[in-house]
């Protein structure tokens, strides 16, 4: 069977990258000052952060049911079936919506809820593509990806508490105290949701906390398993390059893939953030 591998732009995969990778990406919608934009279509990362720093009112949204089914219907003109990987069901309602919509497709659309977002979601899409190339059908790939759904980890640190405050994820008082004390939160995504992991003094300590946490995960939580090590950022390319070098020094036995954080995550944490992640590699 010809199986299309599809995901959404929460994976961080751009339309240009998707075309090269043989993966299809549904662009996520954003409301900016009341106007609708679509990630990677009429909204670039540069424009997004420019509008954010100008103080624009930015909210994330999920694709309408019609946008999802139109995306699938177009693919089914070329393929026999679709394996669709939306962002984690614990972070958005778009996954549950997609599962509900897939009921009308007589098994031709398999929706994966493997609790991933950003670079770990991208890893799932790449794994799915490789499995499809080896002859696995969509239902089989779904089962494989969901079996390892909790075998991933993300740590993020940010330069400002402004956007967590704006999104209601911390109180204004906590944001004010954190700013005065130079507290840097380290957040984690372990499966279904974004949680606080630690609060530390200063940027250097925040990066060390992330490196220590990732080393502990690789040695103990995922010890003995073949893991991909991933990095992401909303900072400048120069800062991202420096972060990658730090990761390479700490984890010399890993090849580190690095990409900008998807805008759905960036919307809540703002510019200047760094992240490190790992995900179990699927056995091919």
PDB file of C-alpha atoms in Angstrom:
ATOM      1  CA  UNK A   1       0.000   0.000   0.000  1.00  0.00           C
ATOM      2  CA  UNK A   2       1.108   3.578  -0.640  1.00  0.00           C
ATOM      3  CA  UNK A   3       1.134   5.286   2.755  1.00  0.00           C
ATOM      4  CA  UNK A   4       1.384   9.073   3.140  1.00  0.00           C
ATOM      5  CA  UNK A   5       3.182  10.247   6.266  1.00  0.00           C
ATOM      6  CA  UNK A   6       1.694  13.493   7.550  1.00  0.00           C
ATOM      7  CA  UNK A   7       2.099  15.682  10.604  1.00  0.00           C
ATOM      8  CA  UNK A   8       1.401  19.290  11.570  1.00  0.00           C
ATOM      9  CA  UNK A   9       3.722  22.269  11.815  1.00  0.00           C
ATOM     10  CA  UNK A  10       3.934  21.832  15.604  1.00  0.00           C
ATOM     11  CA  UNK A  11       6.656  19.350  14.613  1.00  0.00           C
ATOM     12  CA  UNK A  12       8.822  22.278  13.498  1.00  0.00           C
ATOM     13  CA  UNK A  13       9.080  20.809   9.988  1.00  0.00           C
ATOM     14  CA  UNK A  14       8.777  23.598   7.442  1.00  0.00           C
ATOM     15  CA  UNK A  15       6.970  23.213   4.133  1.00  0.00           C
ATOM     16  CA  UNK A  16      10.343  23.321   2.336  1.00  0.00           C
ATOM     17  CA  UNK A  17      11.825  20.625   4.579  1.00  0.00           C
ATOM     18  CA  UNK A  18       8.684  18.510   4.203  1.00  0.00           C
ATOM     19  CA  UNK A  19       9.015  18.494   0.424  1.00  0.00           C
ATOM     20  CA  UNK A  20      12.609  17.240   0.710  1.00  0.00           C
ATOM     21  CA  UNK A  21      11.777  14.664   3.389  1.00  0.00           C
ATOM     22  CA  UNK A  22       8.736  13.182   1.660  1.00  0.00           C
ATOM     23  CA  UNK A  23       6.475  14.162   4.566  1.00  0.00           C
ATOM     24  CA  UNK A  24       3.310  16.271   4.427  1.00  0.00           C
ATOM     25  CA  UNK A  25       2.745  19.067   6.946  1.00  0.00           C
ATOM     26  CA  UNK A  26      -0.553  20.691   7.912  1.00  0.00           C
ATOM     27  CA  UNK A  27       0.175  24.355   8.807  1.00  0.00           C
ATOM     28  CA  UNK A  28      -1.104  25.482  12.194  1.00  0.00           C
ATOM     29  CA  UNK A  29      -3.171  28.669  12.459  1.00  0.00           C
ATOM     30  CA  UNK A  30      -2.331  31.673  14.658  1.00  0.00           C
ATOM     31  CA  UNK A  31      -4.381  34.742  15.424  1.00  0.00           C
ATOM     32  CA  UNK A  32      -2.243  37.914  15.427  1.00  0.00           C
ATOM     33  CA  UNK A  33      -4.127  41.066  16.358  1.00  0.00           C
ATOM     34  CA  UNK A  34      -7.329  39.395  15.200  1.00  0.00           C
ATOM     35  CA  UNK A  35      -5.953  38.301  11.808  1.00  0.00           C
ATOM     36  CA  UNK A  36      -5.426  34.639  10.864  1.00  0.00           C
ATOM     37  CA  UNK A  37      -1.982  33.426   9.802  1.00  0.00           C
ATOM     38  CA  UNK A  38      -0.655  29.950   8.970  1.00  0.00           C
ATOM     39  CA  UNK A  39       2.770  28.777  10.082  1.00  0.00           C
ATOM     40  CA  UNK A  40       5.154  28.387   7.164  1.00  0.00           C
ATOM     41  CA  UNK A  41       2.598  29.641   4.628  1.00  0.00           C
ATOM     42  CA  UNK A  42       2.112  33.348   5.333  1.00  0.00           C
ATOM     43  CA  UNK A  43       3.905  33.426   8.692  1.00  0.00           C
ATOM     44  CA  UNK A  44       7.666  32.930   8.965  1.00  0.00           C
ATOM     45  CA  UNK A  45       9.573  32.513  12.230  1.00  0.00           C
ATOM     46  CA  UNK A  46      11.201  35.912  11.677  1.00  0.00           C
ATOM     47  CA  UNK A  47       7.858  37.658  11.217  1.00  0.00           C
ATOM     48  CA  UNK A  48       6.347  35.822  14.189  1.00  0.00           C
ATOM     49  CA  UNK A  49       9.077  36.984  16.609  1.00  0.00           C
ATOM     50  CA  UNK A  50       9.055  40.485  15.156  1.00  0.00           C
ATOM     51  CA  UNK A  51       5.320  40.739  15.848  1.00  0.00           C
ATOM     52  CA  UNK A  52       5.778  39.177  19.283  1.00  0.00           C
ATOM     53  CA  UNK A  53       8.446  41.678  20.306  1.00  0.00           C
ATOM     54  CA  UNK A  54       6.241  44.514  19.046  1.00  0.00           C
ATOM     55  CA  UNK A  55       3.646  43.397  21.605  1.00  0.00           C
ATOM     56  CA  UNK A  56       1.099  41.964  19.180  1.00  0.00           C
ATOM     57  CA  UNK A  57      -1.749  39.905  20.614  1.00  0.00           C
ATOM     58  CA  UNK A  58      -0.860  36.361  19.491  1.00  0.00           C
ATOM     59  CA  UNK A  59      -2.901  33.255  20.246  1.00  0.00           C
ATOM     60  CA  UNK A  60      -2.556  29.703  19.063  1.00  0.00           C
ATOM     61  CA  UNK A  61      -5.451  27.908  17.467  1.00  0.00           C
ATOM     62  CA  UNK A  62      -6.147  24.506  15.989  1.00  0.00           C
ATOM     63  CA  UNK A  63      -7.058  23.744  12.381  1.00  0.00           C
ATOM     64  CA  UNK A  64     -10.762  23.643  11.620  1.00  0.00           C
ATOM     65  CA  UNK A  65     -12.259  20.192  10.918  1.00  0.00           C
ATOM     66  CA  UNK A  66     -12.643  21.246   7.284  1.00  0.00           C
ATOM     67  CA  UNK A  67      -8.969  22.155   6.987  1.00  0.00           C
ATOM     68  CA  UNK A  68      -7.965  18.764   8.374  1.00  0.00           C
ATOM     69  CA  UNK A  69     -10.280  16.740   6.120  1.00  0.00           C
ATOM     70  CA  UNK A  70      -9.367  18.805   3.035  1.00  0.00           C
ATOM     71  CA  UNK A  71      -5.693  18.066   3.789  1.00  0.00           C
ATOM     72  CA  UNK A  72      -6.432  14.344   4.059  1.00  0.00           C
ATOM     73  CA  UNK A  73      -8.722  14.216   1.023  1.00  0.00           C
ATOM     74  CA  UNK A  74      -6.012  15.740  -1.136  1.00  0.00           C
ATOM     75  CA  UNK A  75      -3.483  13.142   0.023  1.00  0.00           C
ATOM     76  CA  UNK A  76      -5.894  10.270  -0.569  1.00  0.00           C
ATOM     77  CA  UNK A  77      -6.044  11.194  -4.241  1.00  0.00           C
ATOM     78  CA  UNK A  78      -2.404  10.053  -4.457  1.00  0.00           C
ATOM     79  CA  UNK A  79      -2.114   7.518  -1.618  1.00  0.00           C
ATOM     80  CA  UNK A  80      -4.032   4.513  -0.366  1.00  0.00           C
ATOM     81  CA  UNK A  81      -3.841   5.548   3.284  1.00  0.00           C
ATOM     82  CA  UNK A  82      -2.482   8.192   5.667  1.00  0.00           C
ATOM     83  CA  UNK A  83      -0.517   7.994   8.906  1.00  0.00           C
ATOM     84  CA  UNK A  84      -1.144  11.353  10.630  1.00  0.00           C
ATOM     85  CA  UNK A  85       0.896  12.546  13.626  1.00  0.00           C
ATOM     86  CA  UNK A  86      -0.564  15.663  15.299  1.00  0.00           C
ATOM     87  CA  UNK A  87       0.868  17.331  18.385  1.00  0.00           C
ATOM     88  CA  UNK A  88       0.345  15.657  21.765  1.00  0.00           C
ATOM     89  CA  UNK A  89      -3.254  15.216  22.846  1.00  0.00           C
ATOM     90  CA  UNK A  90      -2.241  16.497  26.275  1.00  0.00           C
ATOM     91  CA  UNK A  91      -1.223  19.888  24.856  1.00  0.00           C
ATOM     92  CA  UNK A  92      -4.025  20.552  22.378  1.00  0.00           C
ATOM     93  CA  UNK A  93      -7.476  19.367  21.416  1.00  0.00           C
ATOM     94  CA  UNK A  94      -6.402  19.005  17.774  1.00  0.00           C
ATOM     95  CA  UNK A  95      -5.352  15.369  18.286  1.00  0.00           C
ATOM     96  CA  UNK A  96      -8.720  14.316  19.671  1.00  0.00           C
ATOM     97  CA  UNK A  97     -10.472  16.195  16.870  1.00  0.00           C
ATOM     98  CA  UNK A  98      -8.362  14.375  14.289  1.00  0.00           C
ATOM     99  CA  UNK A  99      -9.122  10.981  15.877  1.00  0.00           C
ATOM    100  CA  UNK A 100     -12.844  11.764  15.746  1.00  0.00           C
ATOM    101  CA  UNK A 101     -12.649  12.902  12.104  1.00  0.00           C
ATOM    102  CA  UNK A 102     -10.709   9.788  11.108  1.00  0.00           C
ATOM    103  CA  UNK A 103     -13.712   7.621  12.049  1.00  0.00           C
ATOM    104  CA  UNK A 104     -15.313   8.634   8.746  1.00  0.00           C
ATOM    105  CA  UNK A 105     -12.403   7.322   6.670  1.00  0.00           C
ATOM    106  CA  UNK A 106     -12.927   3.547   7.019  1.00  0.00           C
ATOM    107  CA  UNK A 107      -9.429   2.953   8.379  1.00  0.00           C
ATOM    108  CA  UNK A 108      -7.689   4.878   5.595  1.00  0.00           C
ATOM    109  CA  UNK A 109      -6.510   7.525   8.084  1.00  0.00           C
ATOM    110  CA  UNK A 110      -4.629   6.384  11.174  1.00  0.00           C
ATOM    111  CA  UNK A 111      -4.088   9.120  13.777  1.00  0.00           C
ATOM    112  CA  UNK A 112      -1.172   8.690  16.189  1.00  0.00           C
ATOM    113  CA  UNK A 113      -1.349  10.110  19.706  1.00  0.00           C
ATOM    114  CA  UNK A 114       2.212   9.518  20.817  1.00  0.00           C
ATOM    115  CA  UNK A 115       2.490  12.520  23.166  1.00  0.00           C
ATOM    116  CA  UNK A 116       5.137  14.356  21.166  1.00  0.00           C
ATOM    117  CA  UNK A 117       5.696  17.952  20.112  1.00  0.00           C
ATOM    118  CA  UNK A 118       8.418  19.946  18.352  1.00  0.00           C
ATOM    119  CA  UNK A 119      11.653  18.045  17.702  1.00  0.00           C
ATOM    120  CA  UNK A 120      10.361  14.797  19.256  1.00  0.00           C
ATOM    121  CA  UNK A 121       7.261  14.984  17.047  1.00  0.00           C
ATOM    122  CA  UNK A 122       9.561  15.547  14.076  1.00  0.00           C
ATOM    123  CA  UNK A 123      11.499  12.422  15.080  1.00  0.00           C
ATOM    124  CA  UNK A 124       8.241  10.436  15.053  1.00  0.00           C
ATOM    125  CA  UNK A 125       7.450  11.674  11.536  1.00  0.00           C
ATOM    126  CA  UNK A 126      10.917  10.651  10.322  1.00  0.00           C
ATOM    127  CA  UNK A 127      10.572   7.235  11.977  1.00  0.00           C
ATOM    128  CA  UNK A 128       7.143   6.792  10.369  1.00  0.00           C
ATOM    129  CA  UNK A 129       8.536   7.685   6.951  1.00  0.00           C
ATOM    130  CA  UNK A 130      11.315   5.104   7.318  1.00  0.00           C
ATOM    131  CA  UNK A 131       8.881   2.424   8.504  1.00  0.00           C
ATOM    132  CA  UNK A 132       6.575   3.114   5.543  1.00  0.00           C
ATOM    133  CA  UNK A 133       9.546   2.810   3.184  1.00  0.00           C
ATOM    134  CA  UNK A 134      10.175  -0.645   4.647  1.00  0.00           C
ATOM    135  CA  UNK A 135       6.620  -1.710   3.823  1.00  0.00           C
ATOM    136  CA  UNK A 136       4.828  -1.160   7.128  1.00  0.00           C
ATOM    137  CA  UNK A 137       1.210  -0.102   6.777  1.00  0.00           C
ATOM    138  CA  UNK A 138      -0.307   2.871   8.618  1.00  0.00           C
ATOM    139  CA  UNK A 139      -2.006   0.812  11.359  1.00  0.00           C
ATOM    140  CA  UNK A 140       1.266  -0.998  12.081  1.00  0.00           C
ATOM    141  CA  UNK A 141       3.239   2.254  12.231  1.00  0.00           C
ATOM    142  CA  UNK A 142       0.646   3.772  14.579  1.00  0.00           C
ATOM    143  CA  UNK A 143       1.006   0.809  16.942  1.00  0.00           C
ATOM    144  CA  UNK A 144       4.823   1.062  16.922  1.00  0.00           C
ATOM    145  CA  UNK A 145       4.881   4.825  17.577  1.00  0.00           C
ATOM    146  CA  UNK A 146       2.314   4.678  20.365  1.00  0.00           C
ATOM    147  CA  UNK A 147       4.221   1.853  22.033  1.00  0.00           C
ATOM    148  CA  UNK A 148       7.194   4.176  22.605  1.00  0.00           C
ATOM    149  CA  UNK A 149       5.208   7.366  23.200  1.00  0.00           C
ATOM    150  CA  UNK A 150       6.534   8.027  26.710  1.00  0.00           C
ATOM    151  CA  UNK A 151      10.125   7.318  25.740  1.00  0.00           C
ATOM    152  CA  UNK A 152      11.013  10.934  25.062  1.00  0.00           C
ATOM    153  CA  UNK A 153      11.945  13.967  27.116  1.00  0.00           C
ATOM    154  CA  UNK A 154      12.223  17.732  26.562  1.00  0.00           C
ATOM    155  CA  UNK A 155      13.772  20.422  28.780  1.00  0.00           C
ATOM    156  CA  UNK A 156      13.386  24.133  27.968  1.00  0.00           C
ATOM    157  CA  UNK A 157      14.742  27.277  29.564  1.00  0.00           C
ATOM    158  CA  UNK A 158      13.753  30.831  28.718  1.00  0.00           C
ATOM    159  CA  UNK A 159      15.082  34.344  29.074  1.00  0.00           C
ATOM    160  CA  UNK A 160      11.843  36.041  30.091  1.00  0.00           C
ATOM    161  CA  UNK A 161       8.780  35.156  32.141  1.00  0.00           C
ATOM    162  CA  UNK A 162       6.684  37.667  30.199  1.00  0.00           C
ATOM    163  CA  UNK A 163       5.006  35.163  27.884  1.00  0.00           C
ATOM    164  CA  UNK A 164       4.258  32.570  30.570  1.00  0.00           C
ATOM    165  CA  UNK A 165       2.605  35.397  32.502  1.00  0.00           C
ATOM    166  CA  UNK A 166       0.707  36.578  29.420  1.00  0.00           C
ATOM    167  CA  UNK A 167      -0.598  33.060  28.770  1.00  0.00           C
ATOM    168  CA  UNK A 168      -1.727  32.715  32.398  1.00  0.00           C
ATOM    169  CA  UNK A 169       0.757  29.919  33.133  1.00  0.00           C
ATOM    170  CA  UNK A 170       2.287  31.871  36.038  1.00  0.00           C
ATOM    171  CA  UNK A 171       0.888  34.727  38.113  1.00  0.00           C
ATOM    172  CA  UNK A 172       2.023  38.339  37.569  1.00  0.00           C
ATOM    173  CA  UNK A 173       3.480  38.334  41.109  1.00  0.00           C
ATOM    174  CA  UNK A 174       5.556  35.224  40.416  1.00  0.00           C
ATOM    175  CA  UNK A 175       6.779  36.749  37.164  1.00  0.00           C
ATOM    176  CA  UNK A 176       7.781  39.981  38.924  1.00  0.00           C
ATOM    177  CA  UNK A 177       9.679  38.150  41.687  1.00  0.00           C
ATOM    178  CA  UNK A 178      11.391  35.903  39.147  1.00  0.00           C
ATOM    179  CA  UNK A 179      12.536  38.896  37.113  1.00  0.00           C
ATOM    180  CA  UNK A 180      13.946  40.751  40.135  1.00  0.00           C
ATOM    181  CA  UNK A 181      15.818  37.677  41.383  1.00  0.00           C
ATOM    182  CA  UNK A 182      17.045  36.708  37.890  1.00  0.00           C
ATOM    183  CA  UNK A 183      15.269  33.364  38.225  1.00  0.00           C
ATOM    184  CA  UNK A 184      15.265  31.231  35.098  1.00  0.00           C
ATOM    185  CA  UNK A 185      12.624  28.528  34.935  1.00  0.00           C
ATOM    186  CA  UNK A 186      13.477  25.169  33.429  1.00  0.00           C
ATOM    187  CA  UNK A 187      10.371  23.541  31.979  1.00  0.00           C
ATOM    188  CA  UNK A 188       9.863  19.947  30.972  1.00  0.00           C
ATOM    189  CA  UNK A 189       7.615  18.037  28.621  1.00  0.00           C
ATOM    190  CA  UNK A 190       7.392  14.428  29.717  1.00  0.00           C
ATOM    191  CA  UNK A 191       4.545  12.988  27.696  1.00  0.00           C
ATOM    192  CA  UNK A 192       1.297  14.852  27.979  1.00  0.00           C
ATOM    193  CA  UNK A 193       1.980  18.348  29.262  1.00  0.00           C
ATOM    194  CA  UNK A 194       4.322  21.264  29.870  1.00  0.00           C
ATOM    195  CA  UNK A 195       5.392  21.403  33.539  1.00  0.00           C
ATOM    196  CA  UNK A 196       7.816  23.312  35.719  1.00  0.00           C
ATOM    197  CA  UNK A 197      11.015  21.354  36.395  1.00  0.00           C
ATOM    198  CA  UNK A 198      13.258  23.789  38.299  1.00  0.00           C
ATOM    199  CA  UNK A 199      13.898  27.467  39.068  1.00  0.00           C
ATOM    200  CA  UNK A 200      17.526  28.490  39.119  1.00  0.00           C
ATOM    201  CA  UNK A 201      19.576  31.701  39.343  1.00  0.00           C
ATOM    202  CA  UNK A 202      20.976  32.820  36.021  1.00  0.00           C
ATOM    203  CA  UNK A 203      21.335  31.549  32.478  1.00  0.00           C
ATOM    204  CA  UNK A 204      24.491  29.493  33.065  1.00  0.00           C
ATOM    205  CA  UNK A 205      22.852  27.531  35.888  1.00  0.00           C
ATOM    206  CA  UNK A 206      19.721  26.989  33.803  1.00  0.00           C
ATOM    207  CA  UNK A 207      21.742  25.394  31.008  1.00  0.00           C
ATOM    208  CA  UNK A 208      23.642  23.224  33.492  1.00  0.00           C
ATOM    209  CA  UNK A 209      20.338  22.070  35.004  1.00  0.00           C
ATOM    210  CA  UNK A 210      19.088  20.991  31.579  1.00  0.00           C
ATOM    211  CA  UNK A 211      22.322  19.183  30.740  1.00  0.00           C
ATOM    212  CA  UNK A 212      22.315  17.351  34.083  1.00  0.00           C
ATOM    213  CA  UNK A 213      18.643  16.365  33.685  1.00  0.00           C
ATOM    214  CA  UNK A 214      19.222  15.048  30.165  1.00  0.00           C
ATOM    215  CA  UNK A 215      22.290  13.091  31.231  1.00  0.00           C
ATOM    216  CA  UNK A 216      20.274  11.492  34.037  1.00  0.00           C
ATOM    217  CA  UNK A 217      17.490  10.564  31.612  1.00  0.00           C
ATOM    218  CA  UNK A 218      19.875   9.031  29.097  1.00  0.00           C
ATOM    219  CA  UNK A 219      21.782   7.048  31.738  1.00  0.00           C
ATOM    220  CA  UNK A 220      18.948   5.933  33.993  1.00  0.00           C
ATOM    221  CA  UNK A 221      15.454   6.532  32.609  1.00  0.00           C
ATOM    222  CA  UNK A 222      16.401   5.360  29.106  1.00  0.00           C
ATOM    223  CA  UNK A 223      19.558   3.444  29.956  1.00  0.00           C
ATOM    224  CA  UNK A 224      20.462   0.886  27.315  1.00  0.00           C
ATOM    225  CA  UNK A 225      17.965   2.170  24.750  1.00  0.00           C
ATOM    226  CA  UNK A 226      19.017   3.728  21.466  1.00  0.00           C
ATOM    227  CA  UNK A 227      18.069   7.402  21.724  1.00  0.00           C
ATOM    228  CA  UNK A 228      18.253  10.375  19.392  1.00  0.00           C
ATOM    229  CA  UNK A 229      19.524  13.587  20.983  1.00  0.00           C
ATOM    230  CA  UNK A 230      17.817  16.731  19.727  1.00  0.00           C
ATOM    231  CA  UNK A 231      18.057  20.454  20.352  1.00  0.00           C
ATOM    232  CA  UNK A 232      15.829  23.427  19.632  1.00  0.00           C
ATOM    233  CA  UNK A 233      15.790  27.175  20.138  1.00  0.00           C
ATOM    234  CA  UNK A 234      14.004  30.496  19.752  1.00  0.00           C
ATOM    235  CA  UNK A 235      17.221  32.473  20.175  1.00  0.00           C
ATOM    236  CA  UNK A 236      19.669  33.798  17.581  1.00  0.00           C
ATOM    237  CA  UNK A 237      21.520  31.424  15.266  1.00  0.00           C
ATOM    238  CA  UNK A 238      24.783  32.348  17.025  1.00  0.00           C
ATOM    239  CA  UNK A 239      23.410  31.430  20.476  1.00  0.00           C
ATOM    240  CA  UNK A 240      21.931  28.227  19.031  1.00  0.00           C
ATOM    241  CA  UNK A 241      25.319  27.259  17.579  1.00  0.00           C
ATOM    242  CA  UNK A 242      26.956  27.828  20.984  1.00  0.00           C
ATOM    243  CA  UNK A 243      24.272  25.675  22.667  1.00  0.00           C
ATOM    244  CA  UNK A 244      24.849  22.860  20.183  1.00  0.00           C
ATOM    245  CA  UNK A 245      28.573  22.979  20.927  1.00  0.00           C
ATOM    246  CA  UNK A 246      27.868  22.696  24.660  1.00  0.00           C
ATOM    247  CA  UNK A 247      25.692  19.663  23.996  1.00  0.00           C
ATOM    248  CA  UNK A 248      28.363  18.066  21.806  1.00  0.00           C
ATOM    249  CA  UNK A 249      30.942  18.561  24.564  1.00  0.00           C
ATOM    250  CA  UNK A 250      28.667  16.984  27.176  1.00  0.00           C
ATOM    251  CA  UNK A 251      27.390  14.144  24.945  1.00  0.00           C
ATOM    252  CA  UNK A 252      30.254  13.339  22.541  1.00  0.00           C
ATOM    253  CA  UNK A 253      28.776   9.978  21.511  1.00  0.00           C
ATOM    254  CA  UNK A 254      25.632  11.538  20.024  1.00  0.00           C
ATOM    255  CA  UNK A 255      24.944  13.275  16.743  1.00  0.00           C
ATOM    256  CA  UNK A 256      22.765  16.237  17.659  1.00  0.00           C
ATOM    257  CA  UNK A 257      19.999  17.398  15.347  1.00  0.00           C
ATOM    258  CA  UNK A 258      18.947  20.998  15.933  1.00  0.00           C
ATOM    259  CA  UNK A 259      15.936  22.977  14.686  1.00  0.00           C
ATOM    260  CA  UNK A 260      14.003  26.110  15.671  1.00  0.00           C
ATOM    261  CA  UNK A 261      11.237  25.395  18.191  1.00  0.00           C
ATOM    262  CA  UNK A 262       7.795  25.213  16.609  1.00  0.00           C
ATOM    263  CA  UNK A 263       5.794  28.421  16.925  1.00  0.00           C
ATOM    264  CA  UNK A 264       3.096  26.774  19.047  1.00  0.00           C
ATOM    265  CA  UNK A 265       5.705  26.305  21.799  1.00  0.00           C
ATOM    266  CA  UNK A 266       7.446  29.610  21.082  1.00  0.00           C
ATOM    267  CA  UNK A 267       4.152  31.460  21.541  1.00  0.00           C
ATOM    268  CA  UNK A 268       4.131  30.529  25.236  1.00  0.00           C
ATOM    269  CA  UNK A 269       7.830  30.930  26.034  1.00  0.00           C
ATOM    270  CA  UNK A 270       8.967  33.803  23.832  1.00  0.00           C
ATOM    271  CA  UNK A 271      12.272  34.539  22.081  1.00  0.00           C
ATOM    272  CA  UNK A 272      15.667  33.599  23.492  1.00  0.00           C
ATOM    273  CA  UNK A 273      14.778  30.082  24.659  1.00  0.00           C
ATOM    274  CA  UNK A 274      16.896  26.937  24.440  1.00  0.00           C
ATOM    275  CA  UNK A 275      15.784  23.309  24.619  1.00  0.00           C
ATOM    276  CA  UNK A 276      17.296  19.852  24.650  1.00  0.00           C
ATOM    277  CA  UNK A 277      15.335  16.682  23.964  1.00  0.00           C
ATOM    278  CA  UNK A 278      15.729  12.995  23.409  1.00  0.00           C
ATOM    279  CA  UNK A 279      13.519  10.392  21.788  1.00  0.00           C
ATOM    280  CA  UNK A 280      13.810   6.650  21.454  1.00  0.00           C
ATOM    281  CA  UNK A 281      14.812   5.591  17.988  1.00  0.00           C
ATOM    282  CA  UNK A 282      12.395   3.134  16.427  1.00  0.00           C
ATOM    283  CA  UNK A 283      13.922  -0.229  15.508  1.00  0.00           C
ATOM    284  CA  UNK A 284      13.756  -0.574  11.735  1.00  0.00           C
TER     285      UNK A 284
END
